[in-house]
Structure formats: C-alpha cells, structure tokens
Amino acid sequence: SPSLIRPMAIPATGRSSGEITGWTAGGAAVPLLLTCNTLTVGPNAEVSVVMTDLGAHKRMEEALRESETRLRAIIRAAPIGIGVVVDRVFQEVNQCIVEMTGYAREELIGVGARVLYPTEEEFAYVGKEKYRQIAEKGVGVVETRWRCKDGAIIDVVLSSCPLDLADPKKCFTFTALDITERKQAEETLR
C-alpha cells in the first residue's frame, strides 16, 4: 500500500475524486483514484476517503493498446483483403481491399457492402449463404463477384467470421482473395 500520498483538496460538501500518484514503501509510483465524500459539515467534519489502485487497470489498458497496434499492423501488411463489417456496413478495410476495388478507404468506411456487388441478387445470395454456413460451421466461405470503382468485375473468395458470438449476424471480420486470374486460367484450360 502507498506510504506517501500527495495532498488533495477535500470537498466542503459532496464528493470529489481524481487520479493521484502514491508511492510504495519501496519508492515505486502507484497510480491511484482517490474519492472523497464529505459525510458531515462543521468544525468536526467527517470525510470518507477511498483509494483505488489503478495500476492493474492502467497495465491492462496499455496491453490492449499494444495488442490493437499489433493487430492493425498485421491487417495493414496482409497480402489479402481484410475488413470488418457491422450490419454489412464497412467499419474497417485494409490497403489490399483498397487496391483490389479501386475505392479509397474513406469511400468504403461507413458505406454498405452492397456498393461492391454487381447485382442486388448477388448481394442477397452472399449474405444468405454466409449466414447459413456460419450457423452450421462458425465460418462462412463464399465465392462471389465484386464490382470495382472503375466498373471492372473481379472474382473473389470471401471468408467471414462473427466477432460477437452472442449476435453472430451483426459484426464480422472478413477476408477477401481476388481469384480473377485463377478463374481466367481455369477457363482457358477448359
């Protein structure tokens, strides 16, 4: 427990709280949340003081920030399209999706995924098939076609996985692999 705490103003009435730094007997700094409640007012005022060690919370926040930074770096560097959709609206896309489709990231974030499908029927089919597979296997893999910004049509394999198992139709992460050249090579062989 901290052996020394910097002074903090005690409220005349009501409640006051703030972060302060305390120190352990060994001299290590400890982030604390100090909460003061004035219980009675007057010459013999009574105040309750509660100290909460924020060290574990701060370490957890830092670990979460580091994890998020690593994940964003992986997503940016991946040689495959990666993104996140909520209710089939783009929340995140990596550079590979941008290069694949010709849309700037800013043109996709906040926009419905329908923008990439050549027809309403294809968009509906992908959603229905993806949800069916996810319900059965936890992951949905669908071969489809996307319409790029310049109007070109590309063949894509989408793999989707729900981020929230409690609501598996709401938020998904997905990967997209452009298989246009492979499809053309297969057609040539045929």
Short mmCIF file of C-alpha atoms in Angstrom, two decimals:
data_model
loop_
_atom_site.label_atom_id
_atom_site.label_comp_id
_atom_site.label_asym_id
_atom_site.label_seq_id
_atom_site.Cartn_x
_atom_site.Cartn_y
_atom_site.Cartn_z
CA SER A 1 0.00 0.00 0.00
CA PRO A 2 1.21 3.54 -0.63
CA SER A 3 3.25 5.11 2.13
CA LEU A 4 3.02 8.70 0.87
CA ILE A 5 0.22 10.49 -0.95
CA ARG A 6 0.29 13.99 -2.38
CA PRO A 7 -2.26 16.30 -0.73
CA MET A 8 -5.66 16.69 -2.41
CA ALA A 9 -8.39 19.19 -1.65
CA ILE A 10 -11.20 17.73 0.41
CA PRO A 11 -14.61 18.97 -0.74
CA ALA A 12 -16.55 21.19 1.68
CA THR A 13 -19.69 19.29 0.69
CA GLY A 14 -20.47 16.46 -1.67
CA ARG A 15 -17.98 14.28 -3.45
CA SER A 16 -14.66 14.79 -5.18
CA SER A 17 -12.40 12.35 -6.98
CA GLY A 18 -9.27 12.42 -9.04
CA GLU A 19 -6.18 10.50 -10.02
CA ILE A 20 -3.12 10.96 -7.87
CA THR A 21 0.23 9.28 -7.52
CA GLY A 22 1.09 7.36 -4.38
CA TRP A 23 4.32 5.61 -3.52
CA THR A 24 5.04 2.21 -2.05
CA ALA A 25 7.42 1.72 0.86
CA GLY A 26 10.00 0.70 -1.76
CA GLY A 27 9.61 4.01 -3.61
CA ALA A 28 7.65 2.78 -6.63
CA ALA A 29 4.98 5.13 -8.01
CA VAL A 30 1.41 3.82 -7.87
CA PRO A 31 -1.48 5.41 -9.84
CA LEU A 32 -4.47 5.82 -7.53
CA LEU A 33 -8.04 7.00 -7.80
CA LEU A 34 -8.81 8.99 -4.66
CA THR A 35 -12.50 9.55 -3.88
CA CYS A 36 -13.53 11.84 -1.01
CA ASN A 37 -17.09 12.07 0.31
CA THR A 38 -17.98 14.72 2.89
CA LEU A 39 -20.27 12.97 5.36
CA THR A 40 -20.84 15.80 7.85
CA VAL A 41 -20.09 19.52 7.69
CA GLY A 42 -18.80 21.71 10.51
CA PRO A 43 -15.76 22.06 12.76
CA ASN A 44 -15.58 18.28 13.23
CA ALA A 45 -16.38 17.39 9.62
CA GLU A 46 -16.27 13.73 8.73
CA VAL A 47 -14.93 12.66 5.38
CA SER A 48 -14.71 9.18 3.89
CA VAL A 49 -11.70 8.60 1.67
CA VAL A 50 -11.43 5.63 -0.67
CA MET A 51 -8.24 4.84 -2.58
CA THR A 52 -8.36 2.50 -5.56
CA ASP A 53 -5.15 1.14 -7.07
CA LEU A 54 -5.33 1.86 -10.81
CA GLY A 55 -2.06 0.07 -11.60
CA ALA A 56 -3.64 -3.14 -12.89
CA HIS A 57 -6.23 -1.17 -14.85
CA LYS A 58 -3.53 1.03 -16.44
CA ARG A 59 -1.42 -2.03 -17.33
CA MET A 60 -4.46 -3.68 -18.91
CA GLU A 61 -5.21 -0.53 -20.94
CA GLU A 62 -1.60 -0.40 -22.14
CA ALA A 63 -1.63 -4.10 -23.10
CA LEU A 64 -4.88 -3.54 -25.01
CA ARG A 65 -3.37 -0.55 -26.86
CA GLU A 66 -0.28 -2.59 -27.75
CA SER A 67 -2.43 -5.51 -28.93
CA GLU A 68 -4.56 -3.20 -31.07
CA THR A 69 -1.44 -1.61 -32.58
CA ARG A 70 -0.03 -5.05 -33.48
CA LEU A 71 -3.35 -6.18 -34.96
CA ARG A 72 -3.63 -3.01 -37.07
CA ALA A 73 -0.07 -3.57 -38.34
CA ILE A 74 -0.90 -7.17 -39.30
CA ILE A 75 -4.07 -6.07 -41.09
CA ARG A 76 -2.20 -3.32 -42.98
CA ALA A 77 0.61 -5.67 -44.03
CA ALA A 78 -1.51 -8.67 -45.00
CA PRO A 79 -1.32 -9.67 -48.68
CA ILE A 80 -5.03 -10.45 -48.59
CA GLY A 81 -8.02 -8.17 -48.15
CA ILE A 82 -9.17 -7.89 -44.54
CA GLY A 83 -12.03 -5.88 -43.10
CA VAL A 84 -14.77 -5.56 -40.52
CA VAL A 85 -18.46 -5.05 -41.23
CA VAL A 86 -21.32 -4.29 -38.83
CA ASP A 87 -24.77 -4.91 -40.28
CA ARG A 88 -23.00 -5.28 -43.65
CA VAL A 89 -21.56 -1.73 -43.41
CA PHE A 90 -17.78 -1.36 -43.66
CA GLN A 91 -16.12 -0.34 -40.39
CA GLU A 92 -12.55 -1.17 -41.40
CA VAL A 93 -10.71 -2.22 -44.56
CA ASN A 94 -7.03 -2.71 -45.19
CA GLN A 95 -4.92 -1.42 -48.07
CA CYS A 96 -5.34 -4.64 -50.02
CA ILE A 97 -9.14 -4.07 -50.22
CA VAL A 98 -8.44 -0.53 -51.43
CA GLU A 99 -6.08 -1.80 -54.15
CA MET A 100 -8.43 -4.63 -55.11
CA THR A 101 -11.51 -2.44 -55.54
CA GLY A 102 -10.08 0.95 -56.55
CA TYR A 103 -12.07 2.66 -53.79
CA ALA A 104 -10.25 4.85 -51.26
CA ARG A 105 -10.58 3.67 -47.67
CA GLU A 106 -12.64 6.78 -46.90
CA GLU A 107 -15.06 5.86 -49.71
CA LEU A 108 -15.79 2.49 -48.08
CA ILE A 109 -15.83 3.18 -44.32
CA GLY A 110 -19.41 3.75 -43.22
CA VAL A 111 -20.79 2.54 -46.57
CA GLY A 112 -22.87 -0.59 -47.11
CA ALA A 113 -21.10 -3.57 -48.69
CA ARG A 114 -23.77 -3.55 -51.41
CA VAL A 115 -21.61 -0.98 -53.25
CA LEU A 116 -19.23 -3.79 -54.27
CA TYR A 117 -21.77 -6.22 -55.70
CA PRO A 118 -22.80 -6.10 -59.36
CA THR A 119 -26.43 -7.02 -58.56
CA GLU A 120 -28.83 -6.97 -55.65
CA GLU A 121 -29.33 -10.72 -56.16
CA GLU A 122 -25.60 -11.43 -55.69
CA PHE A 123 -25.51 -9.28 -52.56
CA ALA A 124 -28.54 -11.11 -51.11
CA TYR A 125 -27.12 -14.54 -52.05
CA VAL A 126 -23.78 -13.86 -50.34
CA GLY A 127 -25.48 -12.69 -47.15
CA LYS A 128 -27.86 -15.64 -47.03
CA GLU A 129 -25.16 -18.23 -47.81
CA LYS A 130 -22.67 -16.68 -45.39
CA TYR A 131 -25.19 -16.68 -42.52
CA ARG A 132 -26.21 -20.28 -43.29
CA GLN A 133 -22.60 -21.51 -43.20
CA ILE A 134 -21.77 -19.54 -40.06
CA ALA A 135 -24.78 -21.05 -38.29
CA GLU A 136 -23.55 -24.54 -39.26
CA LYS A 137 -19.75 -24.21 -39.03
CA GLY A 138 -18.93 -20.88 -37.39
CA VAL A 139 -17.30 -19.58 -40.60
CA GLY A 140 -18.79 -18.70 -43.98
CA VAL A 141 -16.81 -19.05 -47.22
CA VAL A 142 -18.44 -17.83 -50.41
CA GLU A 143 -17.17 -17.35 -53.95
CA THR A 144 -18.68 -14.23 -55.46
CA ARG A 145 -18.00 -11.27 -57.74
CA TRP A 146 -17.26 -7.66 -56.85
CA ARG A 147 -17.68 -4.58 -58.98
CA CYS A 148 -14.68 -2.26 -58.67
CA LYS A 149 -14.91 1.51 -58.71
CA ASP A 150 -13.92 1.59 -62.40
CA GLY A 151 -16.72 -0.88 -63.23
CA ALA A 152 -14.46 -3.92 -63.68
CA ILE A 153 -15.80 -7.17 -62.23
CA ILE A 154 -13.45 -9.37 -60.20
CA ASP A 155 -13.93 -12.87 -58.78
CA VAL A 156 -13.48 -13.02 -55.02
CA VAL A 157 -13.49 -15.66 -52.30
CA LEU A 158 -14.88 -14.21 -49.08
CA SER A 159 -14.38 -15.82 -45.71
CA SER A 160 -16.37 -14.36 -42.82
CA CYS A 161 -16.39 -14.99 -39.10
CA PRO A 162 -18.56 -13.30 -36.45
CA LEU A 163 -16.74 -11.13 -33.91
CA ASP A 164 -19.61 -11.40 -31.42
CA LEU A 165 -20.86 -14.94 -30.91
CA ALA A 166 -23.82 -13.59 -28.93
CA ASP A 167 -25.06 -11.78 -32.06
CA PRO A 168 -23.46 -13.67 -34.99
CA LYS A 169 -25.34 -11.76 -37.72
CA LYS A 170 -24.25 -8.29 -36.65
CA CYS A 171 -20.44 -7.86 -36.66
CA PHE A 172 -18.00 -9.80 -38.85
CA THR A 173 -14.39 -9.82 -39.77
CA PHE A 174 -13.78 -10.95 -43.33
CA THR A 175 -11.01 -11.78 -45.73
CA ALA A 176 -11.23 -11.30 -49.48
CA LEU A 177 -8.99 -13.04 -52.01
CA ASP A 178 -9.02 -11.91 -55.63
CA ILE A 179 -9.19 -15.12 -57.70
CA THR A 180 -9.86 -13.45 -61.07
CA GLU A 181 -6.61 -14.65 -62.67
CA ARG A 182 -7.13 -18.17 -61.36
CA LYS A 183 -10.66 -18.25 -62.77
CA GLN A 184 -9.41 -16.98 -66.14
CA ALA A 185 -6.66 -19.64 -66.20
CA GLU A 186 -9.21 -22.35 -65.41
CA GLU A 187 -11.44 -21.08 -68.21
CA THR A 188 -8.53 -21.11 -70.65
CA LEU A 189 -7.71 -24.72 -69.70
CA ARG A 190 -11.31 -25.70 -70.27
#
